[in-house]
Short mmCIF file of N, CA and C in Angstrom, two decimals:
data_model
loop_
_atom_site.label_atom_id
_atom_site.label_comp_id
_atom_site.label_asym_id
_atom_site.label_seq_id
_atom_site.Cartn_x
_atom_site.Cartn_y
_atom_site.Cartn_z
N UNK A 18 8.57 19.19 40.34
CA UNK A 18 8.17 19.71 39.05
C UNK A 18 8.57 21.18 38.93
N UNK A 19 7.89 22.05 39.52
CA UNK A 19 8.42 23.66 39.69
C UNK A 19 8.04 24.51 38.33
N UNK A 20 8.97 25.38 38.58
CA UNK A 20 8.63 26.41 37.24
C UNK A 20 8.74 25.67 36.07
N UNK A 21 9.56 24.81 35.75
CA UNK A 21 10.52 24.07 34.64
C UNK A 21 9.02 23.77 33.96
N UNK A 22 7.98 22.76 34.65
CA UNK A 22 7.06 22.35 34.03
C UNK A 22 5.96 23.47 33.71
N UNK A 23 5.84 24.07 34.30
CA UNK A 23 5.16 25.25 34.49
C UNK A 23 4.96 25.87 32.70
N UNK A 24 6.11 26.05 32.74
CA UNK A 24 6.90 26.63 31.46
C UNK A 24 6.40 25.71 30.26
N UNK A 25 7.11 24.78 30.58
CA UNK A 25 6.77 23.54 29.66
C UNK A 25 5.56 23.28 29.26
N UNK A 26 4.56 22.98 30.29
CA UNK A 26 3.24 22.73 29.82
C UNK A 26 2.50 24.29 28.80
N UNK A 27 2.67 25.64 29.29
CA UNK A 27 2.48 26.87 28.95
C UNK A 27 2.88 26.73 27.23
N UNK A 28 4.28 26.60 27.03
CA UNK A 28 4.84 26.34 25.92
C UNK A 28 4.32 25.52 24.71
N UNK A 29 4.04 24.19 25.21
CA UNK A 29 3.71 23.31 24.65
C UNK A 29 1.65 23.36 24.29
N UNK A 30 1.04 23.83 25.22
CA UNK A 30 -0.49 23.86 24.98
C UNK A 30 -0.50 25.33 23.84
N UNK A 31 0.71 26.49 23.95
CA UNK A 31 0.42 27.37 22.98
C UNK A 31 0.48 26.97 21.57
N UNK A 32 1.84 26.48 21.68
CA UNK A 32 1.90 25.70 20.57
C UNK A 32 0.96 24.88 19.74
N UNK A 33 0.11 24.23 20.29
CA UNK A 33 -0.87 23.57 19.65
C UNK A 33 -2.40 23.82 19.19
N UNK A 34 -1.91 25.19 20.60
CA UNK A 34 -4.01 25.50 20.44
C UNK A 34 -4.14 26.99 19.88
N UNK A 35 -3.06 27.84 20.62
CA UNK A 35 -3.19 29.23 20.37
C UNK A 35 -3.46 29.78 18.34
N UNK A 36 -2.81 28.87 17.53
CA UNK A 36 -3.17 29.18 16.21
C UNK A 36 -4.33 28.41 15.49
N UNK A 37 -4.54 27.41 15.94
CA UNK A 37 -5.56 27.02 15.28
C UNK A 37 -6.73 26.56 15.97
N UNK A 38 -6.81 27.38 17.13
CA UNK A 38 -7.99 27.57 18.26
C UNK A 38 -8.12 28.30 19.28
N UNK A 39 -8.09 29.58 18.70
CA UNK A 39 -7.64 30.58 19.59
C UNK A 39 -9.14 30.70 20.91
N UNK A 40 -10.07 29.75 20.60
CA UNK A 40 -11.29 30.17 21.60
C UNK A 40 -10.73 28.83 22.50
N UNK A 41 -10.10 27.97 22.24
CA UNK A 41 -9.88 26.87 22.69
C UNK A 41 -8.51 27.05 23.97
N UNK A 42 -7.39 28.03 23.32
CA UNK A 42 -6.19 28.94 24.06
C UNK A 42 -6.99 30.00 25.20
N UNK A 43 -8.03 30.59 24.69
CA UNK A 43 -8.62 31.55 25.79
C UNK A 43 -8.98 30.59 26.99
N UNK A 44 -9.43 29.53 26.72
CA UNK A 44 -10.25 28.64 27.99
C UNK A 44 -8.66 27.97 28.57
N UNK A 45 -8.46 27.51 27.47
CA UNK A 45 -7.27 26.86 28.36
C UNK A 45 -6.45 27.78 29.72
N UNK A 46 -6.09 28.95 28.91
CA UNK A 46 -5.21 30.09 29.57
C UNK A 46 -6.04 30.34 31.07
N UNK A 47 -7.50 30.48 30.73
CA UNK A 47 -8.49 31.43 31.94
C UNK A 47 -8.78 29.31 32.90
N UNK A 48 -8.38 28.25 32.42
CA UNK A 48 -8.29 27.37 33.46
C UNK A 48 -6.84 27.09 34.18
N UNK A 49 -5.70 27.54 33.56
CA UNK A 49 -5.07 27.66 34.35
C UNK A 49 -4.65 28.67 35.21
N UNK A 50 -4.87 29.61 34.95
CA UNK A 50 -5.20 30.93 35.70
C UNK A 50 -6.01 30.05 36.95
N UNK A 51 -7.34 29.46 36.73
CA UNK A 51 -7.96 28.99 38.30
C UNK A 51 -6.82 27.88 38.65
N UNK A 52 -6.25 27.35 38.28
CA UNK A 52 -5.52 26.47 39.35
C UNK A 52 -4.30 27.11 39.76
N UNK A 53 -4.18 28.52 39.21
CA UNK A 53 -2.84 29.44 40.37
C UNK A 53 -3.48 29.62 41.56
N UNK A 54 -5.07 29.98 41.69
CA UNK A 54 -6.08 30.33 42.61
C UNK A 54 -6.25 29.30 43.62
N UNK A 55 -6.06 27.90 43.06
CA UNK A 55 -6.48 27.04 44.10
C UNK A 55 -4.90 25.99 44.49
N UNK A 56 -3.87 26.67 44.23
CA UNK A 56 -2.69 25.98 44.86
C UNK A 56 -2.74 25.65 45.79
N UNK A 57 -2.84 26.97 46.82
CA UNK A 57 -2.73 26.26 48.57
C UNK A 57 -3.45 25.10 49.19
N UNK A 58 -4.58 24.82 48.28
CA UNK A 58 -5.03 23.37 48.75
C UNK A 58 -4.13 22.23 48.18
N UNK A 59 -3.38 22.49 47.67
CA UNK A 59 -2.82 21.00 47.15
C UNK A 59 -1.27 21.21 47.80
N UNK A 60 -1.12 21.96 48.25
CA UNK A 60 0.05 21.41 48.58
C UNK A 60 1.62 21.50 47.75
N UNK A 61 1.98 20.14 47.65
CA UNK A 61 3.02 19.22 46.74
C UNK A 61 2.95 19.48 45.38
N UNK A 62 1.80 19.14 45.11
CA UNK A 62 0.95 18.82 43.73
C UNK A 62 0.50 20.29 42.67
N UNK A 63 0.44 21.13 43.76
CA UNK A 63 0.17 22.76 42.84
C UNK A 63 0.71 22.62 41.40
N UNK A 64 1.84 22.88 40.99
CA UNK A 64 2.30 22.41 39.92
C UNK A 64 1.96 21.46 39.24
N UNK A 65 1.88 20.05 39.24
CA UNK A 65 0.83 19.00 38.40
C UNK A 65 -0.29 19.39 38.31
N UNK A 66 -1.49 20.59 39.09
CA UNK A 66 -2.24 21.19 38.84
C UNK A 66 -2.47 21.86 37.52
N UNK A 67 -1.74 22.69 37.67
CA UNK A 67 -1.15 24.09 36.78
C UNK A 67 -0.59 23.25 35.24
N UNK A 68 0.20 22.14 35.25
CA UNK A 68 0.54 21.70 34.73
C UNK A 68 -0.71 21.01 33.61
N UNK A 69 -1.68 20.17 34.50
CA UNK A 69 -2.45 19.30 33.85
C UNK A 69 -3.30 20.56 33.69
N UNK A 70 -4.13 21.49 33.78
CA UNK A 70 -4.95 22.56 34.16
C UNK A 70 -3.95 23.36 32.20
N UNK A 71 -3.18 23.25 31.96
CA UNK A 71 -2.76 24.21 31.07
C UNK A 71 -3.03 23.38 30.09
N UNK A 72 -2.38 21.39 30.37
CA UNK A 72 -2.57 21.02 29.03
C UNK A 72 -4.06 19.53 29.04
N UNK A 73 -4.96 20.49 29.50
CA UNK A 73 -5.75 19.29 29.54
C UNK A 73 -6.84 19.79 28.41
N UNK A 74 -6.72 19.89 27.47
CA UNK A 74 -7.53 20.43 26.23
C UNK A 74 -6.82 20.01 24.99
N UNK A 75 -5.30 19.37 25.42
CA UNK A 75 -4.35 19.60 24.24
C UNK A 75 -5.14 18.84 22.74
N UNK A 76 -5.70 17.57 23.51
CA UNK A 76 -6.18 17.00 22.56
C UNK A 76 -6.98 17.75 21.45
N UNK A 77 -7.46 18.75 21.41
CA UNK A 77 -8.36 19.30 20.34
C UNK A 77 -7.47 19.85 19.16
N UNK A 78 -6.27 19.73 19.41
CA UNK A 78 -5.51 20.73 18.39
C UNK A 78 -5.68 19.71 17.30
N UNK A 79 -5.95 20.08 16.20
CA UNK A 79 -5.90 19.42 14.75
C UNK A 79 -4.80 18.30 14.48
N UNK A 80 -3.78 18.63 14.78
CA UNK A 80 -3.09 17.47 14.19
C UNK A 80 -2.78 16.28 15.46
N UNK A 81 -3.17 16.52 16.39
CA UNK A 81 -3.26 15.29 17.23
C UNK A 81 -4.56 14.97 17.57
N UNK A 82 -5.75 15.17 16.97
CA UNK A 82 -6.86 14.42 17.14
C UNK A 82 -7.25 13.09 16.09
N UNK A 83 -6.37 12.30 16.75
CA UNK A 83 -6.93 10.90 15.94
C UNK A 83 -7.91 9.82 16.33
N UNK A 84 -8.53 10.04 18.07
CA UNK A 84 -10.05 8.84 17.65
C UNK A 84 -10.98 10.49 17.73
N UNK A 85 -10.52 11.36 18.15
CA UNK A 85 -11.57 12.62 17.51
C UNK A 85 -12.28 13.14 19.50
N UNK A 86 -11.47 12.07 20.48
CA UNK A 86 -11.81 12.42 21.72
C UNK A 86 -10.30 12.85 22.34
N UNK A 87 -10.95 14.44 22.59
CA UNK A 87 -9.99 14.93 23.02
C UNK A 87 -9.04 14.54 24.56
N UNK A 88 -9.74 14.30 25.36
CA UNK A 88 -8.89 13.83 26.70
C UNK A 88 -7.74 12.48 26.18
N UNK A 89 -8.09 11.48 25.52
CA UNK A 89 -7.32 10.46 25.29
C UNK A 89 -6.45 11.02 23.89
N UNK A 90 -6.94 11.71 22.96
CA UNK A 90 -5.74 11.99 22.62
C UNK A 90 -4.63 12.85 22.77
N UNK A 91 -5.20 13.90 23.63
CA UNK A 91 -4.08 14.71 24.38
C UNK A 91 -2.96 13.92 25.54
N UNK A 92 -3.96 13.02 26.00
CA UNK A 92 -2.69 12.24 26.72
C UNK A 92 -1.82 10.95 26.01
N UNK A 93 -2.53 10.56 25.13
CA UNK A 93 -1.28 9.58 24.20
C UNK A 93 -0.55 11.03 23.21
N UNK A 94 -0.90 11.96 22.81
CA UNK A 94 0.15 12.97 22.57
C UNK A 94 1.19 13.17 24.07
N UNK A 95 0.69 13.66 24.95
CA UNK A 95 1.69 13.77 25.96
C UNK A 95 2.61 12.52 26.51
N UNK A 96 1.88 11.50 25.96
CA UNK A 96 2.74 10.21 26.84
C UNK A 96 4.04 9.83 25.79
N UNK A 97 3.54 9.81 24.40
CA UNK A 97 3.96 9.64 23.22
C UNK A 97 5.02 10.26 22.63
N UNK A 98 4.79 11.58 22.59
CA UNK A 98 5.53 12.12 21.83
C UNK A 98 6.73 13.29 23.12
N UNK A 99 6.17 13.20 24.19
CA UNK A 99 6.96 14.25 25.38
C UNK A 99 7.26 13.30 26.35
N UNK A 100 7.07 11.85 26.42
CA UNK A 100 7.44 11.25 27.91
C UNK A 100 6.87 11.83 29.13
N UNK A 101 5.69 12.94 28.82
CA UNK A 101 5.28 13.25 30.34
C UNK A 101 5.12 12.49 31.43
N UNK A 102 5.21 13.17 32.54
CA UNK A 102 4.74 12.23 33.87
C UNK A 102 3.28 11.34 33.39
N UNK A 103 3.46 10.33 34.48
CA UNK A 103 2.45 9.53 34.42
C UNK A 103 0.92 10.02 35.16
N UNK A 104 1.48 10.84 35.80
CA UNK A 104 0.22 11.32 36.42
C UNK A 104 -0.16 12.58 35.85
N UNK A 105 0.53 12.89 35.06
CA UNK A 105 0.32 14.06 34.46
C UNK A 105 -1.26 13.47 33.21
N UNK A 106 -0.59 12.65 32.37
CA UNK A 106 -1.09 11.93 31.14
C UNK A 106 -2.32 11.24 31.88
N UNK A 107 -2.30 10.89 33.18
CA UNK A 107 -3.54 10.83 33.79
C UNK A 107 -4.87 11.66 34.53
N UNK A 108 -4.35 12.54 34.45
CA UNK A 108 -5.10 13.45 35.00
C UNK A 108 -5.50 14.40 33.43
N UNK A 109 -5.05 14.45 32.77
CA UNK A 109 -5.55 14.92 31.21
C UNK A 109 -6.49 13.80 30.64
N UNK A 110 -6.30 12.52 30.23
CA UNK A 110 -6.88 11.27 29.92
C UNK A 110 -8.29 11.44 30.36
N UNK A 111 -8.69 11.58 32.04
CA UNK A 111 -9.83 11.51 33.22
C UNK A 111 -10.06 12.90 33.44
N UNK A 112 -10.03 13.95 32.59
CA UNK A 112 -10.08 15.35 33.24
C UNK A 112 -11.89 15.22 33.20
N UNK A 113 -12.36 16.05 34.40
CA UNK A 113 -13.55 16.47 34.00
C UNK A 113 -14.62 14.86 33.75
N UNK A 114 -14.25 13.85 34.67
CA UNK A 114 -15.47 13.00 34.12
C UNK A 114 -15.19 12.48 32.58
N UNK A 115 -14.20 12.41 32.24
CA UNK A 115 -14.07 12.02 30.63
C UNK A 115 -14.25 10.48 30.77
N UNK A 116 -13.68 9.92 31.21
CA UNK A 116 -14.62 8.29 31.44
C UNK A 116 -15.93 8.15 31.05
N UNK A 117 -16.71 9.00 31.65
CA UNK A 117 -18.65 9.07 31.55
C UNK A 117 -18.73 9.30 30.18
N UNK A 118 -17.70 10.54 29.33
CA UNK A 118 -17.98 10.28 27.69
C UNK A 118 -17.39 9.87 27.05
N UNK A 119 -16.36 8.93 27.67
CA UNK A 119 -15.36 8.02 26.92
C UNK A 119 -16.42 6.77 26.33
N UNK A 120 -17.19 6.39 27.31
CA UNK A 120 -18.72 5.33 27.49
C UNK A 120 -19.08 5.68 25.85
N UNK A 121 -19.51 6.87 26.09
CA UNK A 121 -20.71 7.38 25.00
C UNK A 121 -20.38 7.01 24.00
N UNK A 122 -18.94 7.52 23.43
CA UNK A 122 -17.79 7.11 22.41
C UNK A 122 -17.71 5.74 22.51
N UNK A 123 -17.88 4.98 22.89
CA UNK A 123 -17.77 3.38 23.10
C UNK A 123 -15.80 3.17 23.40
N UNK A 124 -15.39 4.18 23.54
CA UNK A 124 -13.60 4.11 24.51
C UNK A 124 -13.83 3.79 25.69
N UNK A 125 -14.05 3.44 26.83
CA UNK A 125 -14.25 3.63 27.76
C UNK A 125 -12.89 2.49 28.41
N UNK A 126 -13.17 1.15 27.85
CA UNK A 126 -12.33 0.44 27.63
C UNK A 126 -10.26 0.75 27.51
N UNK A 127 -10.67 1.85 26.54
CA UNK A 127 -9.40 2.10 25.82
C UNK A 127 -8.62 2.88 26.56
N UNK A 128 -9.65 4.01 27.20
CA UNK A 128 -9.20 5.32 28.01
C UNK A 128 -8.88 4.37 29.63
N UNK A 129 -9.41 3.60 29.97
CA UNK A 129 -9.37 3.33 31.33
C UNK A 129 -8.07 2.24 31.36
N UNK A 130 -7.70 1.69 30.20
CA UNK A 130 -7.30 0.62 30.36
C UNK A 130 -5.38 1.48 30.33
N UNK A 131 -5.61 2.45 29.55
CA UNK A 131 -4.38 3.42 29.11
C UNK A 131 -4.27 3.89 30.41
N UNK A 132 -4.82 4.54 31.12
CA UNK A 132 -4.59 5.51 31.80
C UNK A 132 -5.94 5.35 33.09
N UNK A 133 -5.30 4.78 33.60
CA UNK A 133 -6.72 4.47 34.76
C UNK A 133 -6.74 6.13 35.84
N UNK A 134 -7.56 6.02 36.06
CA UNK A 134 -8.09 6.94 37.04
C UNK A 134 -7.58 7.03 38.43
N UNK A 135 -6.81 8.40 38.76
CA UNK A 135 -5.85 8.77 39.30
C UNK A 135 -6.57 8.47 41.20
N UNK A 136 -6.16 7.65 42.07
CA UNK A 136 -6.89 7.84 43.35
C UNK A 136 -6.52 9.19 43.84
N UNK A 137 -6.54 10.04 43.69
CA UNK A 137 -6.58 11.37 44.50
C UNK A 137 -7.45 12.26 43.95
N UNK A 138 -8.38 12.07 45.03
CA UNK A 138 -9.58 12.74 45.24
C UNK A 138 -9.57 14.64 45.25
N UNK A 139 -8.63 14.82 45.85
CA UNK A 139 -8.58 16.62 45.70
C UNK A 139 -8.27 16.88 44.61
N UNK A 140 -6.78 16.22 43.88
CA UNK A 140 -5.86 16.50 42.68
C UNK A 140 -7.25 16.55 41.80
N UNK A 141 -7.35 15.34 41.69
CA UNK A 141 -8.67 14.98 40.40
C UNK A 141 -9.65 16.19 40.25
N UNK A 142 -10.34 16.16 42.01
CA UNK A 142 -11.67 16.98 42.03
C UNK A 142 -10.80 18.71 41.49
N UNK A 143 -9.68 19.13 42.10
CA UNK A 143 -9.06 20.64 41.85
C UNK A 143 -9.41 20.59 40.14
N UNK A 144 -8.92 20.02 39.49
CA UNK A 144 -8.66 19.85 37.69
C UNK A 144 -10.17 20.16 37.02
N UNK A 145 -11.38 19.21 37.70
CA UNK A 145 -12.56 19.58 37.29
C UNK A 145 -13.44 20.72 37.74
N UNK A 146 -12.75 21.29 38.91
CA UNK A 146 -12.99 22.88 39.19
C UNK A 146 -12.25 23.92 38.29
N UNK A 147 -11.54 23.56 38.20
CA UNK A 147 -11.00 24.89 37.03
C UNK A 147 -11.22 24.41 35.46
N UNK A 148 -11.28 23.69 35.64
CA UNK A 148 -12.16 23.29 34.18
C UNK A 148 -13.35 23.61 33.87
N UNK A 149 -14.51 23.38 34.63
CA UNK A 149 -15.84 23.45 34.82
C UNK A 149 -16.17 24.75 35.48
N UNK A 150 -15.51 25.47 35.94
CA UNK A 150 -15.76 27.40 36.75
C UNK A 150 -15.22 28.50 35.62
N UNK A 151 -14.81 28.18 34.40
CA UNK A 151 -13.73 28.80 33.51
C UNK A 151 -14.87 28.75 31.85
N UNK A 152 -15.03 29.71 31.37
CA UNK A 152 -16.09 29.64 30.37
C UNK A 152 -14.90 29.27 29.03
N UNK A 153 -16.18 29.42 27.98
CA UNK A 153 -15.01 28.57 26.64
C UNK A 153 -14.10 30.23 26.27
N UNK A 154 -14.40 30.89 26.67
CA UNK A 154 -13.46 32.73 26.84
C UNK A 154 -12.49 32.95 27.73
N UNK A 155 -12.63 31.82 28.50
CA UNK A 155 -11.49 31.96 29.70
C UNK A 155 -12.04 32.74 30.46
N UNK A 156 -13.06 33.11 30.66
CA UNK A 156 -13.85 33.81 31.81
C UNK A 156 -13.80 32.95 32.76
N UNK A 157 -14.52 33.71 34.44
CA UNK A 157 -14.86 32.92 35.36
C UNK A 157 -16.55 32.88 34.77
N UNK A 158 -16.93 31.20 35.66
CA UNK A 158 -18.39 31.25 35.74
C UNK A 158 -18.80 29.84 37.32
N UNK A 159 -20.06 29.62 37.24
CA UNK A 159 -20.36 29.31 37.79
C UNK A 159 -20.45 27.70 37.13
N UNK A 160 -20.10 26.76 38.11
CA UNK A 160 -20.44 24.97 37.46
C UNK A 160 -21.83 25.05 36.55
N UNK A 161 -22.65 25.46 37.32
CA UNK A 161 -23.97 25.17 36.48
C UNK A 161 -24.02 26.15 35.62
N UNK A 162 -23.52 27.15 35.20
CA UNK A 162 -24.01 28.17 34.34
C UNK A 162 -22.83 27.35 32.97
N UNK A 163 -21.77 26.69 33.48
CA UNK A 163 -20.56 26.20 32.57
C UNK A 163 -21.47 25.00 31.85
N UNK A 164 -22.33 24.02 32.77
CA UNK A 164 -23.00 22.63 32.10
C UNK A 164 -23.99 23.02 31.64
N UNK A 165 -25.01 24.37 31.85
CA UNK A 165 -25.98 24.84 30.74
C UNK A 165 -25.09 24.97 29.50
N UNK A 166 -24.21 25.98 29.60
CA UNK A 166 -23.38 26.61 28.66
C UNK A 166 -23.35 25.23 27.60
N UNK A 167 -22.85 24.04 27.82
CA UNK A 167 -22.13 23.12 27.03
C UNK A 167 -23.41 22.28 26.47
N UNK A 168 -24.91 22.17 27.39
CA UNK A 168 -26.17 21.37 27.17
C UNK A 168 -26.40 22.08 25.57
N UNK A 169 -26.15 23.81 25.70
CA UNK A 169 -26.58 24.46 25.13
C UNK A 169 -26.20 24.80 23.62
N UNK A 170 -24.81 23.92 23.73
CA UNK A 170 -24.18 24.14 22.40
C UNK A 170 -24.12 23.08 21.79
N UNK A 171 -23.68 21.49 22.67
CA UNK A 171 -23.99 20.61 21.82
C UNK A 171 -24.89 19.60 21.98
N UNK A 172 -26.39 20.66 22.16
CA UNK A 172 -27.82 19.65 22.59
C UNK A 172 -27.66 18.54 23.54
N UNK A 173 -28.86 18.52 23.83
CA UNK A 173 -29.19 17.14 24.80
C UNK A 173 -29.13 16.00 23.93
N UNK A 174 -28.94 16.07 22.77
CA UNK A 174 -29.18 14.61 22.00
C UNK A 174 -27.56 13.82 21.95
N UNK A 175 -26.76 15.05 21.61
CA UNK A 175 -25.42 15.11 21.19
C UNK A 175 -24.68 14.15 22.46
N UNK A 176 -23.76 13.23 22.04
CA UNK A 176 -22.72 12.62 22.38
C UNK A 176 -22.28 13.26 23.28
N UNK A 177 -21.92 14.49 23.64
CA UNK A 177 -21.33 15.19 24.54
C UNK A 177 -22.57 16.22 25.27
N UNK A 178 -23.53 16.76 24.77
CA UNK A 178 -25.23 16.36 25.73
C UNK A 178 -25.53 15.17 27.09
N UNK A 179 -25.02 14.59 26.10
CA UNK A 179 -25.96 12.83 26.83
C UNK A 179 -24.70 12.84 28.17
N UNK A 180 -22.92 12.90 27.81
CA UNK A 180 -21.99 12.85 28.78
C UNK A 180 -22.38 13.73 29.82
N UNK A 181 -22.46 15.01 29.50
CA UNK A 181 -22.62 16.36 30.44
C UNK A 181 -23.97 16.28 31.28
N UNK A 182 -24.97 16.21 30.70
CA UNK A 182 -26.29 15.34 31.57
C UNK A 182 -26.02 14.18 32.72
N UNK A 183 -24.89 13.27 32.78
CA UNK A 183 -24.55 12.46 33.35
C UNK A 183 -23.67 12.95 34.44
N UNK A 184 -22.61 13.53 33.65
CA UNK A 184 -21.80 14.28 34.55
C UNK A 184 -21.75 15.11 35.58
N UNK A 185 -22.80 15.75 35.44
CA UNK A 185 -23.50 17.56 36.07
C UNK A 185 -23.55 17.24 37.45
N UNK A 186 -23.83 16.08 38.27
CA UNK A 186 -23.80 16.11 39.53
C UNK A 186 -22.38 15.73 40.15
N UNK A 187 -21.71 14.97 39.42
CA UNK A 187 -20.50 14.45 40.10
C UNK A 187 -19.32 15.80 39.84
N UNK A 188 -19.94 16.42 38.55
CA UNK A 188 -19.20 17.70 38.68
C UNK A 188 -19.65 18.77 39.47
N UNK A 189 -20.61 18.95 40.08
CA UNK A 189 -21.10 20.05 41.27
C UNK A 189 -20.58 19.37 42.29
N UNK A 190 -20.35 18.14 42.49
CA UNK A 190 -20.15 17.83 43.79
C UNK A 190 -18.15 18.05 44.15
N UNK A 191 -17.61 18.19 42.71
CA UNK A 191 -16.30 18.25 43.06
C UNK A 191 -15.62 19.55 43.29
N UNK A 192 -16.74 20.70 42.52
CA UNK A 192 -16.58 22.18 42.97
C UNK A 192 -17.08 22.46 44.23
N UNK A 193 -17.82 21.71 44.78
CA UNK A 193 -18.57 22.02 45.96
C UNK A 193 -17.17 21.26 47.12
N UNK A 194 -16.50 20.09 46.88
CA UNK A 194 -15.48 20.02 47.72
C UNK A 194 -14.26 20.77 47.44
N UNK A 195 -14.01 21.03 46.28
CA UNK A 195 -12.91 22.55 46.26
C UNK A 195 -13.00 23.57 46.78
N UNK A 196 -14.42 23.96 46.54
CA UNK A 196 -14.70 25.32 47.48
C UNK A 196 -14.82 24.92 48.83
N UNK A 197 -15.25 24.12 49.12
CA UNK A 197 -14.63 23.69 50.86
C UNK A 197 -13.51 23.79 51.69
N UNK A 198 -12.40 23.31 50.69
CA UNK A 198 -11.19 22.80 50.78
C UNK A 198 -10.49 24.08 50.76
N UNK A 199 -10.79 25.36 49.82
CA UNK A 199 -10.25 26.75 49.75
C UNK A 199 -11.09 27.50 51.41
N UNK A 200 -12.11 26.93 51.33
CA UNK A 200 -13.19 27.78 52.55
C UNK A 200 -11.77 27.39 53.84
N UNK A 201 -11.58 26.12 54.33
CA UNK A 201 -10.96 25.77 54.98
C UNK A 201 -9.58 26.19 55.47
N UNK A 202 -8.92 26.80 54.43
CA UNK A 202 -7.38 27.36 54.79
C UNK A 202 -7.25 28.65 54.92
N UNK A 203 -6.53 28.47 55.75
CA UNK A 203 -6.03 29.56 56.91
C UNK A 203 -5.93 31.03 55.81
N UNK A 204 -6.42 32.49 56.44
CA UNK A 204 -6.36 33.38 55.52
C UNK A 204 -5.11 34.35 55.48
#
């Protein structure tokens, strides 16, 4: 993959988010910023990191939100209209536990059946660390201060409440093996 995608994904998520969601471009920008941070654990894959890490939000941009859930439509935009990698369009599809509110949405079906859930456990868990450590400013924060943050904006009642309530442990547990995985390599 290399710089080429690098570029590409950078290019392509400005394009969509930076004008007509510029709070949406700050988070994106400050999550891929954390997956420059957590390369050396992956290896091979750094780049599909960086890559999925830049455009895993794409879905919110206005003119490609058509069932109105952003992970699945950012990746039938990426599969659709760019031929992206397959693991790319999978790891955007499943970012962050999106299965658990694909459910809520009654997709669950649609998203899993498109784009099943990637077996790599670091790749996957790296994506929901810089997703979930990265505020909606592109700040750094803490997992739990990120799943208050989100309880807090779209209630406990809310569709995406009820997901994030569900989510909150399987997402501490995947920052808690990233930060392991960074604890672990050589300084």
């Amino acid at each position: 993959m290399g710089d080429r995608i690098d570029e590409w994904a950078q290019q392509l998520a400005e394009a969509e988010l930076s004008g007509p969601l510029p709070r949406r471009w700050a988070h994106t920008q400050g999550v891929a910023e954390r997956a420059t941070r957590v390369r050396q654990v992956l290896g091979a894959d750094a780049d599909l990191l960086f890559a999925a890490a830049t455009l895993h939000d794409v879905g919110y941009a206005p003119r490609l939100a058509a069932t109105g859930f952003h992970p699945l439509d950012g990746a039938r935009f990426l599969r659709n209209e760019h031929s992206a990698d397959e693991r790319l369009t999978r790891l955007v599809a499943n970012h962050s536990f999106a299965l658990l509110e694909a459910e809520e949405r009654g997709l669950r079906d649609e998203l899993a059946s498109e784009f099943p859930l990637l077996e790599e456990p670091l790749l996957v868990d790296a994506l929901v660390y810089c997703d979930m450590t990265t505020t909606p400013d592109g700040g750094r924060t803490t997992a739990e201060e990120r799943v208050a943050e989100i309880r807090s904006r779209y209630g406990d009642d809310s569709v995406v409440g009820r997901f994030i309530r569900r989510a909150a442990p399987k997402i501490f547990a995947s920052v808690e093996r990233v930060e392991a995985a960074q604890a672990a390599q050589p300084r």
